[in-house]
Amino acid sequence: MSITVSAPGKLMLMGDHAVVYGRPCLVAAVDKYLTVKAGLSDGQNDVFVTPKESNQTFLLQAIKLFREHYLIKEPVVIETESELGNYGLGSSSAVTVATIKALSELFKQKITDRELFDLSFKAVLAVQGLGSGFDVASAIYGGIIYFVSKGEMVERLPGVEMNLVIGYSGIKADTVKMVKSVEEKMKQYPSAVEKIFDNIADLVEKGKKAINEKDWFSLGKYLNYHQDYLEDLGISTPKLEAMITAARDAGALGAKLSGAGGGDCMIALICAEKKVEVKNAIEKAGGEIIDLKISSEGVKVL
Ligand code: PMV
């Protein structure tokens, strides 16, 4: 007997970094998934088949915490498959969530979404040492969520039909390094950085309202302002900025980097007619287009 569970990747829409300091963020699940198949092992040891994943730390930590929590010792066979690539789409949180969910099904342990969040977030923190948990929540709940640090509040929003173009900068972001660089800035200039976070939080509230009202023009404007604050934090890069400017010049309603910064992806909000122009402009600026849509699906047993 085996259980297969899939969890979606994510994109941070608004609230990057500020969410680590107690402010809210908006995050969207995407229609690219990581799948975990879990079964009982015939032998004495666990068996892992993870062709797309060189780093098994999150998987191992998820299994360890599951065993400790549910007092289960049986060896397991875990196979993972991923469509998320190495673009910063949240493969660590997706593998953690999908593994714990698959094991809870395999061993018939009832787990609520909240318990799944708590255990998965604990696993991610044990590996990474820091983070808000926004990516874990996105993998569990799917769709667009308004999230407050550590899962204090998770609210599903409408708007999955929002039109985004995603460009990868070609540089893998180091989330831990970027979060630490902001921590350093916070130590040196606390009042300036707190002010930036307050401004970002204000934009997140406005963005939430715009999404609820499907007011994409306003949302685009907020994404542009948001990018300015992320630049002030020192986490943007010339390459990301070139792609963002190119997208705006080609008619995007707004554009910003997404996530930790220092690399990974930028997002551009567009109206459907501008899709080709914006994609071409981002490519011309050296970006790689990642074809994906926002997905309403969260973690699920297949
Ligand atoms: O690197 P990403 O895409 O996982 O984004 C990190 C987002 C931060 O706000 C910088 C960190 C966090 O855990 O919220």
PDB file of C-alpha atoms and ligand atoms in Angstrom:
ATOM      1  CA  MET A   1       0.000   0.000   0.000  1.00  0.00           C
ATOM      2  CA  SER A   2       1.261   3.504  -0.754  1.00  0.00           C
ATOM      3  CA  ILE A   3      -0.064   7.047  -0.494  1.00  0.00           C
ATOM      4  CA  THR A   4       0.645   9.833  -2.960  1.00  0.00           C
ATOM      5  CA  VAL A   5       0.298  13.480  -1.953  1.00  0.00           C
ATOM      6  CA  SER A   6       0.958  16.616  -3.979  1.00  0.00           C
ATOM      7  CA  ALA A   7       1.712  20.138  -2.722  1.00  0.00           C
ATOM      8  CA  PRO A   8       1.956  23.291  -4.843  1.00  0.00           C
ATOM      9  CA  GLY A   9       4.841  25.697  -5.189  1.00  0.00           C
ATOM     10  CA  LYS A  10       4.429  29.366  -4.252  1.00  0.00           C
ATOM     11  CA  LEU A  11       5.166  32.935  -5.203  1.00  0.00           C
ATOM     12  CA  MET A  12       5.356  35.781  -2.725  1.00  0.00           C
ATOM     13  CA  LEU A  13       3.127  38.574  -4.058  1.00  0.00           C
ATOM     14  CA  MET A  14       3.592  41.222  -1.346  1.00  0.00           C
ATOM     15  CA  GLY A  15       5.038  41.514   2.133  1.00  0.00           C
ATOM     16  CA  ASP A  16       8.467  40.025   1.404  1.00  0.00           C
ATOM     17  CA  HIS A  17      10.792  40.302   4.451  1.00  0.00           C
ATOM     18  CA  ALA A  18       8.277  42.422   6.368  1.00  0.00           C
ATOM     19  CA  VAL A  19       6.410  39.194   7.184  1.00  0.00           C
ATOM     20  CA  VAL A  20       9.469  37.988   9.143  1.00  0.00           C
ATOM     21  CA  TYR A  21       8.914  41.016  11.406  1.00  0.00           C
ATOM     22  CA  GLY A  22       5.266  40.448  12.230  1.00  0.00           C
ATOM     23  CA  ARG A  23       3.686  42.208   9.257  1.00  0.00           C
ATOM     24  CA  PRO A  24       1.249  40.435   6.915  1.00  0.00           C
ATOM     25  CA  CYS A  25       2.010  39.151   3.424  1.00  0.00           C
ATOM     26  CA  LEU A  26       0.140  37.933   0.344  1.00  0.00           C
ATOM     27  CA  VAL A  27       1.265  34.657  -1.187  1.00  0.00           C
ATOM     28  CA  ALA A  28      -0.031  32.670  -4.143  1.00  0.00           C
ATOM     29  CA  ALA A  29       0.182  28.935  -4.759  1.00  0.00           C
ATOM     30  CA  VAL A  30       1.134  28.011  -8.338  1.00  0.00           C
ATOM     31  CA  ASP A  31       0.118  25.200 -10.672  1.00  0.00           C
ATOM     32  CA  LYS A  32       3.465  23.425 -10.392  1.00  0.00           C
ATOM     33  CA  TYR A  33       3.591  20.635  -7.862  1.00  0.00           C
ATOM     34  CA  LEU A  34       5.861  18.471  -5.808  1.00  0.00           C
ATOM     35  CA  THR A  35       4.646  14.911  -5.264  1.00  0.00           C
ATOM     36  CA  VAL A  36       5.543  12.545  -2.444  1.00  0.00           C
ATOM     37  CA  LYS A  37       4.738   8.833  -2.555  1.00  0.00           C
ATOM     38  CA  ALA A  38       5.063   7.084   0.795  1.00  0.00           C
ATOM     39  CA  GLY A  39       4.885   3.363   1.554  1.00  0.00           C
ATOM     40  CA  LEU A  40       6.140   0.877   4.119  1.00  0.00           C
ATOM     41  CA  SER A  41       9.642  -0.492   3.588  1.00  0.00           C
ATOM     42  CA  ASP A  42      10.229  -4.277   3.351  1.00  0.00           C
ATOM     43  CA  GLY A  43      13.689  -3.884   4.840  1.00  0.00           C
ATOM     44  CA  GLN A  44      15.052  -2.470   8.072  1.00  0.00           C
ATOM     45  CA  ASN A  45      15.918   0.955   6.709  1.00  0.00           C
ATOM     46  CA  ASP A  46      14.220   3.891   5.090  1.00  0.00           C
ATOM     47  CA  VAL A  47      14.564   4.099   1.305  1.00  0.00           C
ATOM     48  CA  PHE A  48      14.538   7.451  -0.512  1.00  0.00           C
ATOM     49  CA  VAL A  49      14.148   7.957  -4.239  1.00  0.00           C
ATOM     50  CA  THR A  50      14.491  11.672  -4.959  1.00  0.00           C
ATOM     51  CA  PRO A  51      15.745  12.121  -8.537  1.00  0.00           C
ATOM     52  CA  LYS A  52      15.052  15.882  -8.725  1.00  0.00           C
ATOM     53  CA  GLU A  53      16.329  16.743  -5.259  1.00  0.00           C
ATOM     54  CA  SER A  54      19.998  16.787  -4.326  1.00  0.00           C
ATOM     55  CA  ASN A  55      19.245  18.127  -0.861  1.00  0.00           C
ATOM     56  CA  GLN A  56      17.235  15.731   1.326  1.00  0.00           C
ATOM     57  CA  THR A  57      17.486  17.736   4.565  1.00  0.00           C
ATOM     58  CA  PHE A  58      13.875  18.951   4.579  1.00  0.00           C
ATOM     59  CA  LEU A  59      12.552  15.488   3.758  1.00  0.00           C
ATOM     60  CA  LEU A  60      14.633  13.872   6.529  1.00  0.00           C
ATOM     61  CA  GLN A  61      13.620  16.510   9.058  1.00  0.00           C
ATOM     62  CA  ALA A  62       9.939  16.107   8.168  1.00  0.00           C
ATOM     63  CA  ILE A  63      10.144  12.323   8.727  1.00  0.00           C
ATOM     64  CA  LYS A  64      12.049  12.771  11.989  1.00  0.00           C
ATOM     65  CA  LEU A  65       9.518  15.212  13.459  1.00  0.00           C
ATOM     66  CA  PHE A  66       6.576  13.094  12.261  1.00  0.00           C
ATOM     67  CA  ARG A  67       8.041  10.039  14.013  1.00  0.00           C
ATOM     68  CA  GLU A  68       8.726  11.941  17.224  1.00  0.00           C
ATOM     69  CA  HIS A  69       5.254  13.451  17.244  1.00  0.00           C
ATOM     70  CA  TYR A  70       3.294  10.262  16.493  1.00  0.00           C
ATOM     71  CA  LEU A  71       5.740   7.790  18.099  1.00  0.00           C
ATOM     72  CA  ILE A  72       6.074   5.772  14.899  1.00  0.00           C
ATOM     73  CA  LYS A  73       9.212   3.779  14.092  1.00  0.00           C
ATOM     74  CA  GLU A  74       8.450   1.633  10.996  1.00  0.00           C
ATOM     75  CA  PRO A  75      10.862   2.170   8.092  1.00  0.00           C
ATOM     76  CA  VAL A  76       9.351   3.814   5.016  1.00  0.00           C
ATOM     77  CA  VAL A  77       9.957   4.165   1.304  1.00  0.00           C
ATOM     78  CA  ILE A  78       9.599   7.744   0.069  1.00  0.00           C
ATOM     79  CA  GLU A  79       9.681   8.789  -3.580  1.00  0.00           C
ATOM     80  CA  THR A  80       9.539  12.415  -4.622  1.00  0.00           C
ATOM     81  CA  GLU A  81       8.870  14.036  -8.002  1.00  0.00           C
ATOM     82  CA  SER A  82       9.004  17.764  -8.594  1.00  0.00           C
ATOM     83  CA  GLU A  83       7.887  20.249 -11.232  1.00  0.00           C
ATOM     84  CA  LEU A  84       9.234  23.153  -9.187  1.00  0.00           C
ATOM     85  CA  GLY A  85      12.801  23.218 -10.475  1.00  0.00           C
ATOM     86  CA  ASN A  86      15.371  25.400  -8.788  1.00  0.00           C
ATOM     87  CA  TYR A  87      13.611  28.735  -9.264  1.00  0.00           C
ATOM     88  CA  GLY A  88      12.751  29.531  -5.639  1.00  0.00           C
ATOM     89  CA  LEU A  89       9.181  28.302  -5.993  1.00  0.00           C
ATOM     90  CA  GLY A  90       9.123  26.757  -2.528  1.00  0.00           C
ATOM     91  CA  SER A  91      10.260  23.178  -3.048  1.00  0.00           C
ATOM     92  CA  SER A  92      11.565  22.908   0.548  1.00  0.00           C
ATOM     93  CA  SER A  93       8.212  23.790   2.093  1.00  0.00           C
ATOM     94  CA  ALA A  94       6.281  21.710  -0.471  1.00  0.00           C
ATOM     95  CA  VAL A  95       8.346  18.570   0.220  1.00  0.00           C
ATOM     96  CA  THR A  96       7.994  19.090   3.982  1.00  0.00           C
ATOM     97  CA  VAL A  97       4.211  19.523   3.852  1.00  0.00           C
ATOM     98  CA  ALA A  98       3.633  16.691   1.355  1.00  0.00           C
ATOM     99  CA  THR A  99       5.823  14.262   3.331  1.00  0.00           C
ATOM    100  CA  ILE A 100       4.101  14.880   6.653  1.00  0.00           C
ATOM    101  CA  LYS A 101       0.679  14.687   5.019  1.00  0.00           C
ATOM    102  CA  ALA A 102       1.589  11.438   3.205  1.00  0.00           C
ATOM    103  CA  LEU A 103       2.946   9.837   6.400  1.00  0.00           C
ATOM    104  CA  SER A 104      -0.136  10.854   8.376  1.00  0.00           C
ATOM    105  CA  GLU A 105      -2.308   9.116   5.746  1.00  0.00           C
ATOM    106  CA  LEU A 106      -0.045   6.067   5.586  1.00  0.00           C
ATOM    107  CA  PHE A 107      -0.130   5.593   9.358  1.00  0.00           C
ATOM    108  CA  LYS A 108      -3.785   6.661   9.662  1.00  0.00           C
ATOM    109  CA  GLN A 109      -3.070   9.596  11.945  1.00  0.00           C
ATOM    110  CA  LYS A 110      -5.668  12.338  11.671  1.00  0.00           C
ATOM    111  CA  ILE A 111      -4.000  15.698  11.129  1.00  0.00           C
ATOM    112  CA  THR A 112      -5.764  19.046  10.813  1.00  0.00           C
ATOM    113  CA  ASP A 113      -4.414  21.759   8.508  1.00  0.00           C
ATOM    114  CA  ARG A 114      -3.324  23.698  11.582  1.00  0.00           C
ATOM    115  CA  GLU A 115      -1.411  20.685  12.978  1.00  0.00           C
ATOM    116  CA  LEU A 116       0.111  20.098   9.560  1.00  0.00           C
ATOM    117  CA  PHE A 117       1.225  23.738   9.509  1.00  0.00           C
ATOM    118  CA  ASP A 118       2.730  23.594  13.005  1.00  0.00           C
ATOM    119  CA  LEU A 119       4.674  20.383  12.411  1.00  0.00           C
ATOM    120  CA  SER A 120       5.864  21.411   8.920  1.00  0.00           C
ATOM    121  CA  PHE A 121       6.891  24.884  10.084  1.00  0.00           C
ATOM    122  CA  LYS A 122       8.815  23.321  12.974  1.00  0.00           C
ATOM    123  CA  ALA A 123      10.668  21.116  10.465  1.00  0.00           C
ATOM    124  CA  VAL A 124      11.494  24.068   8.199  1.00  0.00           C
ATOM    125  CA  LEU A 125      12.753  26.114  11.165  1.00  0.00           C
ATOM    126  CA  ALA A 126      14.874  23.196  12.373  1.00  0.00           C
ATOM    127  CA  VAL A 127      16.659  23.147   9.000  1.00  0.00           C
ATOM    128  CA  GLN A 128      16.711  26.851   8.119  1.00  0.00           C
ATOM    129  CA  GLY A 129      16.743  28.483  11.536  1.00  0.00           C
ATOM    130  CA  LEU A 130      14.488  31.323  10.379  1.00  0.00           C
ATOM    131  CA  GLY A 131      11.472  32.179   8.243  1.00  0.00           C
ATOM    132  CA  SER A 132       7.883  33.302   8.553  1.00  0.00           C
ATOM    133  CA  GLY A 133       6.190  30.058   7.440  1.00  0.00           C
ATOM    134  CA  PHE A 134       4.393  31.783   4.535  1.00  0.00           C
ATOM    135  CA  ASP A 135       5.611  29.112   2.106  1.00  0.00           C
ATOM    136  CA  VAL A 136       4.411  26.286   4.368  1.00  0.00           C
ATOM    137  CA  ALA A 137       0.949  27.862   4.631  1.00  0.00           C
ATOM    138  CA  SER A 138       0.782  28.346   0.870  1.00  0.00           C
ATOM    139  CA  ALA A 139       1.617  24.671   0.229  1.00  0.00           C
ATOM    140  CA  ILE A 140      -1.175  23.635   2.629  1.00  0.00           C
ATOM    141  CA  TYR A 141      -4.007  26.021   1.779  1.00  0.00           C
ATOM    142  CA  GLY A 142      -3.328  26.864  -1.902  1.00  0.00           C
ATOM    143  CA  GLY A 143      -4.909  29.839  -3.701  1.00  0.00           C
ATOM    144  CA  ILE A 144      -3.990  33.346  -2.636  1.00  0.00           C
ATOM    145  CA  ILE A 145      -3.638  33.824   1.099  1.00  0.00           C
ATOM    146  CA  TYR A 146      -3.214  36.753   3.429  1.00  0.00           C
ATOM    147  CA  PHE A 147      -0.758  35.400   5.959  1.00  0.00           C
ATOM    148  CA  VAL A 148       0.554  36.763   9.240  1.00  0.00           C
ATOM    149  CA  SER A 149       3.878  35.486  10.529  1.00  0.00           C
ATOM    150  CA  LYS A 150       3.964  32.006  12.101  1.00  0.00           C
ATOM    151  CA  GLY A 151       0.424  31.312  10.899  1.00  0.00           C
ATOM    152  CA  GLU A 152      -1.207  33.695  13.397  1.00  0.00           C
ATOM    153  CA  MET A 153      -3.724  34.408  10.664  1.00  0.00           C
ATOM    154  CA  VAL A 154      -4.398  32.725   7.341  1.00  0.00           C
ATOM    155  CA  GLU A 155      -7.165  34.103   5.146  1.00  0.00           C
ATOM    156  CA  ARG A 156      -8.049  32.818   1.664  1.00  0.00           C
ATOM    157  CA  LEU A 157      -8.638  35.526  -0.947  1.00  0.00           C
ATOM    158  CA  PRO A 158     -10.276  35.313  -4.381  1.00  0.00           C
ATOM    159  CA  GLY A 159      -8.353  36.395  -7.498  1.00  0.00           C
ATOM    160  CA  VAL A 160      -6.681  33.212  -8.737  1.00  0.00           C
ATOM    161  CA  GLU A 161      -7.438  34.397 -12.297  1.00  0.00           C
ATOM    162  CA  MET A 162      -4.922  37.235 -11.795  1.00  0.00           C
ATOM    163  CA  ASN A 163      -2.606  37.409 -14.824  1.00  0.00           C
ATOM    164  CA  LEU A 164       1.067  37.169 -13.927  1.00  0.00           C
ATOM    165  CA  VAL A 165       4.220  36.805 -15.955  1.00  0.00           C
ATOM    166  CA  ILE A 166       7.139  35.301 -14.051  1.00  0.00           C
ATOM    167  CA  GLY A 167      10.779  35.877 -14.951  1.00  0.00           C
ATOM    168  CA  TYR A 168      13.698  33.983 -13.427  1.00  0.00           C
ATOM    169  CA  SER A 169      16.859  36.061 -13.047  1.00  0.00           C
ATOM    170  CA  GLY A 170      19.214  33.126 -13.558  1.00  0.00           C
ATOM    171  CA  ILE A 171      20.669  33.520 -10.071  1.00  0.00           C
ATOM    172  CA  LYS A 172      19.666  31.211  -7.227  1.00  0.00           C
ATOM    173  CA  ALA A 173      18.702  33.296  -4.188  1.00  0.00           C
ATOM    174  CA  ASP A 174      20.077  32.394  -0.779  1.00  0.00           C
ATOM    175  CA  THR A 175      17.085  33.099   1.455  1.00  0.00           C
ATOM    176  CA  VAL A 176      18.932  32.693   4.750  1.00  0.00           C
ATOM    177  CA  LYS A 177      21.686  35.068   3.638  1.00  0.00           C
ATOM    178  CA  MET A 178      19.167  37.676   2.457  1.00  0.00           C
ATOM    179  CA  VAL A 179      17.090  37.496   5.661  1.00  0.00           C
ATOM    180  CA  LYS A 180      20.311  37.920   7.670  1.00  0.00           C
ATOM    181  CA  SER A 181      21.322  40.941   5.578  1.00  0.00           C
ATOM    182  CA  VAL A 182      17.995  42.592   6.438  1.00  0.00           C
ATOM    183  CA  GLU A 183      18.521  41.659  10.101  1.00  0.00           C
ATOM    184  CA  GLU A 184      21.863  43.449   9.940  1.00  0.00           C
ATOM    185  CA  LYS A 185      20.181  46.540   8.465  1.00  0.00           C
ATOM    186  CA  MET A 186      17.558  46.380  11.187  1.00  0.00           C
ATOM    187  CA  LYS A 187      20.326  46.418  13.837  1.00  0.00           C
ATOM    188  CA  GLN A 188      22.024  49.407  12.256  1.00  0.00           C
ATOM    189  CA  TYR A 189      18.981  51.476  11.282  1.00  0.00           C
ATOM    190  CA  PRO A 190      16.059  50.151  13.321  1.00  0.00           C
ATOM    191  CA  SER A 191      13.705  53.092  12.917  1.00  0.00           C
ATOM    192  CA  ALA A 192      14.275  53.393   9.158  1.00  0.00           C
ATOM    193  CA  VAL A 193      13.751  49.662   8.592  1.00  0.00           C
ATOM    194  CA  GLU A 194      10.668  49.535  10.859  1.00  0.00           C
ATOM    195  CA  LYS A 195       9.258  52.426   8.832  1.00  0.00           C
ATOM    196  CA  ILE A 196       9.876  50.526   5.571  1.00  0.00           C
ATOM    197  CA  PHE A 197       8.097  47.481   7.014  1.00  0.00           C
ATOM    198  CA  ASP A 198       5.147  49.627   8.131  1.00  0.00           C
ATOM    199  CA  ASN A 199       4.902  51.050   4.632  1.00  0.00           C
ATOM    200  CA  ILE A 200       5.048  47.553   3.121  1.00  0.00           C
ATOM    201  CA  ALA A 201       2.334  46.396   5.556  1.00  0.00           C
ATOM    202  CA  ASP A 202       0.176  49.308   4.429  1.00  0.00           C
ATOM    203  CA  LEU A 203       0.674  48.265   0.794  1.00  0.00           C
ATOM    204  CA  VAL A 204      -0.239  44.665   1.684  1.00  0.00           C
ATOM    205  CA  GLU A 205      -3.553  45.865   3.167  1.00  0.00           C
ATOM    206  CA  LYS A 206      -4.229  47.943   0.055  1.00  0.00           C
ATOM    207  CA  GLY A 207      -3.197  45.009  -2.142  1.00  0.00           C
ATOM    208  CA  LYS A 208      -5.568  42.704  -0.279  1.00  0.00           C
ATOM    209  CA  LYS A 209      -8.439  45.112  -0.883  1.00  0.00           C
ATOM    210  CA  ALA A 210      -7.495  45.448  -4.561  1.00  0.00           C
ATOM    211  CA  ILE A 211      -7.450  41.646  -4.950  1.00  0.00           C
ATOM    212  CA  ASN A 212     -10.826  41.343  -3.228  1.00  0.00           C
ATOM    213  CA  GLU A 213     -12.205  43.957  -5.632  1.00  0.00           C
ATOM    214  CA  LYS A 214     -10.284  42.575  -8.652  1.00  0.00           C
ATOM    215  CA  ASP A 215      -8.872  46.072  -9.112  1.00  0.00           C
ATOM    216  CA  TRP A 216      -5.765  45.041 -11.040  1.00  0.00           C
ATOM    217  CA  PHE A 217      -4.778  48.612 -11.962  1.00  0.00           C
ATOM    218  CA  SER A 218      -4.449  49.610  -8.312  1.00  0.00           C
ATOM    219  CA  LEU A 219      -2.723  46.343  -7.458  1.00  0.00           C
ATOM    220  CA  GLY A 220      -0.139  47.024 -10.181  1.00  0.00           C
ATOM    221  CA  LYS A 221       0.589  50.431  -8.721  1.00  0.00           C
ATOM    222  CA  TYR A 222       1.087  48.905  -5.246  1.00  0.00           C
ATOM    223  CA  LEU A 223       3.500  46.304  -6.643  1.00  0.00           C
ATOM    224  CA  ASN A 224       5.597  49.107  -8.130  1.00  0.00           C
ATOM    225  CA  TYR A 225       5.707  51.053  -4.845  1.00  0.00           C
ATOM    226  CA  HIS A 226       6.527  47.819  -3.046  1.00  0.00           C
ATOM    227  CA  GLN A 227       9.561  47.237  -5.277  1.00  0.00           C
ATOM    228  CA  ASP A 228      10.917  50.669  -4.249  1.00  0.00           C
ATOM    229  CA  TYR A 229      10.808  49.632  -0.584  1.00  0.00           C
ATOM    230  CA  LEU A 230      12.571  46.345  -1.347  1.00  0.00           C
ATOM    231  CA  GLU A 231      15.267  48.304  -3.158  1.00  0.00           C
ATOM    232  CA  ASP A 232      15.620  50.507  -0.051  1.00  0.00           C
ATOM    233  CA  LEU A 233      16.190  47.325   1.963  1.00  0.00           C
ATOM    234  CA  GLY A 234      19.093  46.518  -0.368  1.00  0.00           C
ATOM    235  CA  ILE A 235      17.812  43.129  -1.503  1.00  0.00           C
ATOM    236  CA  SER A 236      17.140  43.864  -5.177  1.00  0.00           C
ATOM    237  CA  THR A 237      19.707  43.271  -7.935  1.00  0.00           C
ATOM    238  CA  PRO A 238      20.521  45.113 -11.184  1.00  0.00           C
ATOM    239  CA  LYS A 239      19.360  42.056 -13.158  1.00  0.00           C
ATOM    240  CA  LEU A 240      15.995  41.880 -11.381  1.00  0.00           C
ATOM    241  CA  GLU A 241      15.594  45.626 -11.814  1.00  0.00           C
ATOM    242  CA  ALA A 242      16.349  45.417 -15.546  1.00  0.00           C
ATOM    243  CA  MET A 243      13.653  42.733 -15.931  1.00  0.00           C
ATOM    244  CA  ILE A 244      11.171  44.718 -13.814  1.00  0.00           C
ATOM    245  CA  THR A 245      11.746  47.935 -15.774  1.00  0.00           C
ATOM    246  CA  ALA A 246      11.474  46.062 -19.078  1.00  0.00           C
ATOM    247  CA  ALA A 247       8.137  44.535 -17.988  1.00  0.00           C
ATOM    248  CA  ARG A 248       6.755  47.917 -16.935  1.00  0.00           C
ATOM    249  CA  ASP A 249       7.910  49.590 -20.156  1.00  0.00           C
ATOM    250  CA  ALA A 250       6.210  46.827 -22.154  1.00  0.00           C
ATOM    251  CA  GLY A 251       2.884  47.614 -20.508  1.00  0.00           C
ATOM    252  CA  ALA A 252       2.757  45.553 -17.294  1.00  0.00           C
ATOM    253  CA  LEU A 253       0.400  47.046 -14.697  1.00  0.00           C
ATOM    254  CA  GLY A 254       3.128  46.596 -12.098  1.00  0.00           C
ATOM    255  CA  ALA A 255       6.200  44.511 -11.356  1.00  0.00           C
ATOM    256  CA  LYS A 256       8.447  43.617  -8.443  1.00  0.00           C
ATOM    257  CA  LEU A 257      10.859  40.971  -7.251  1.00  0.00           C
ATOM    258  CA  SER A 258       9.329  38.044  -5.407  1.00  0.00           C
ATOM    259  CA  GLY A 259      10.710  36.533  -2.197  1.00  0.00           C
ATOM    260  CA  ALA A 260      14.065  36.968  -0.536  1.00  0.00           C
ATOM    261  CA  GLY A 261      15.735  38.923  -3.350  1.00  0.00           C
ATOM    262  CA  GLY A 262      19.365  38.670  -4.420  1.00  0.00           C
ATOM    263  CA  GLY A 263      18.133  36.525  -7.329  1.00  0.00           C
ATOM    264  CA  ASP A 264      15.299  34.085  -8.090  1.00  0.00           C
ATOM    265  CA  CYS A 265      12.192  35.576  -9.721  1.00  0.00           C
ATOM    266  CA  MET A 266      10.339  38.780 -10.494  1.00  0.00           C
ATOM    267  CA  ILE A 267       6.597  38.947 -11.090  1.00  0.00           C
ATOM    268  CA  ALA A 268       4.716  41.238 -13.464  1.00  0.00           C
ATOM    269  CA  LEU A 269       0.980  41.816 -13.219  1.00  0.00           C
ATOM    270  CA  ILE A 270      -0.493  42.242 -16.703  1.00  0.00           C
ATOM    271  CA  CYS A 271      -3.738  42.455 -18.606  1.00  0.00           C
ATOM    272  CA  ALA A 272      -4.033  39.487 -20.956  1.00  0.00           C
ATOM    273  CA  GLU A 273      -3.458  41.541 -24.162  1.00  0.00           C
ATOM    274  CA  LYS A 274       0.045  42.526 -23.043  1.00  0.00           C
ATOM    275  CA  LYS A 275       1.259  39.004 -22.301  1.00  0.00           C
ATOM    276  CA  VAL A 276       3.448  38.512 -25.385  1.00  0.00           C
ATOM    277  CA  GLU A 277       5.019  41.992 -25.197  1.00  0.00           C
ATOM    278  CA  VAL A 278       5.837  41.648 -21.483  1.00  0.00           C
ATOM    279  CA  LYS A 279       7.261  38.141 -21.877  1.00  0.00           C
ATOM    280  CA  ASN A 280       9.455  39.258 -24.789  1.00  0.00           C
ATOM    281  CA  ALA A 281      10.669  42.313 -22.887  1.00  0.00           C
ATOM    282  CA  ILE A 282      11.659  40.232 -19.841  1.00  0.00           C
ATOM    283  CA  GLU A 283      13.505  37.773 -22.063  1.00  0.00           C
ATOM    284  CA  LYS A 284      15.280  40.605 -23.818  1.00  0.00           C
ATOM    285  CA  ALA A 285      16.445  41.855 -20.416  1.00  0.00           C
ATOM    286  CA  GLY A 286      18.002  38.410 -19.850  1.00  0.00           C
ATOM    287  CA  GLY A 287      15.228  36.725 -17.851  1.00  0.00           C
ATOM    288  CA  GLU A 288      13.875  33.216 -18.298  1.00  0.00           C
ATOM    289  CA  ILE A 289      10.078  33.019 -18.458  1.00  0.00           C
ATOM    290  CA  ILE A 290       8.510  30.425 -16.174  1.00  0.00           C
ATOM    291  CA  ASP A 291       5.105  29.410 -17.424  1.00  0.00           C
ATOM    292  CA  LEU A 292       2.733  29.050 -14.519  1.00  0.00           C
ATOM    293  CA  LYS A 293      -0.602  30.179 -13.156  1.00  0.00           C
ATOM    294  CA  ILE A 294      -1.939  30.794  -9.682  1.00  0.00           C
ATOM    295  CA  SER A 295      -3.636  27.628  -8.451  1.00  0.00           C
ATOM    296  CA  SER A 296      -6.472  27.238  -5.984  1.00  0.00           C
ATOM    297  CA  GLU A 297      -5.213  23.781  -4.994  1.00  0.00           C
ATOM    298  CA  GLY A 298      -3.387  23.213  -1.743  1.00  0.00           C
ATOM    299  CA  VAL A 299      -1.909  19.964  -0.478  1.00  0.00           C
ATOM    300  CA  LYS A 300      -3.958  16.964  -1.520  1.00  0.00           C
ATOM    301  CA  VAL A 301      -3.998  13.185  -1.449  1.00  0.00           C
ATOM    302  CA  LEU A 302      -4.067  11.875  -5.028  1.00  0.00           C
TER     303      LEU A 302
HETATM  304  O1  PMV B   1      13.181  33.017  -0.775  1.00  0.00           O
HETATM  305  P1  PMV B   1      11.703  32.863  -0.729  1.00  0.00           P
HETATM  306  O2  PMV B   1      11.068  32.973  -2.055  1.00  0.00           O
HETATM  307  O3  PMV B   1      11.283  31.649   0.006  1.00  0.00           O
HETATM  308  O4  PMV B   1      11.111  34.082   0.065  1.00  0.00           O
HETATM  309  C1  PMV B   1      11.527  34.428   1.355  1.00  0.00           C
HETATM  310  C2  PMV B   1      10.575  35.432   1.907  1.00  0.00           C
HETATM  311  C3  PMV B   1      11.052  36.110   3.176  1.00  0.00           C
HETATM  312  O5  PMV B   1      10.012  36.989   3.592  1.00  0.00           O
HETATM  313  C4  PMV B   1      12.283  36.942   2.878  1.00  0.00           C
HETATM  314  C5  PMV B   1      11.366  35.125   4.275  1.00  0.00           C
HETATM  315  C6  PMV B   1      10.161  34.489   4.928  1.00  0.00           C
HETATM  316  O6  PMV B   1      10.318  33.387   5.465  1.00  0.00           O
HETATM  317  O7  PMV B   1       9.069  35.064   4.937  1.00  0.00           O
END
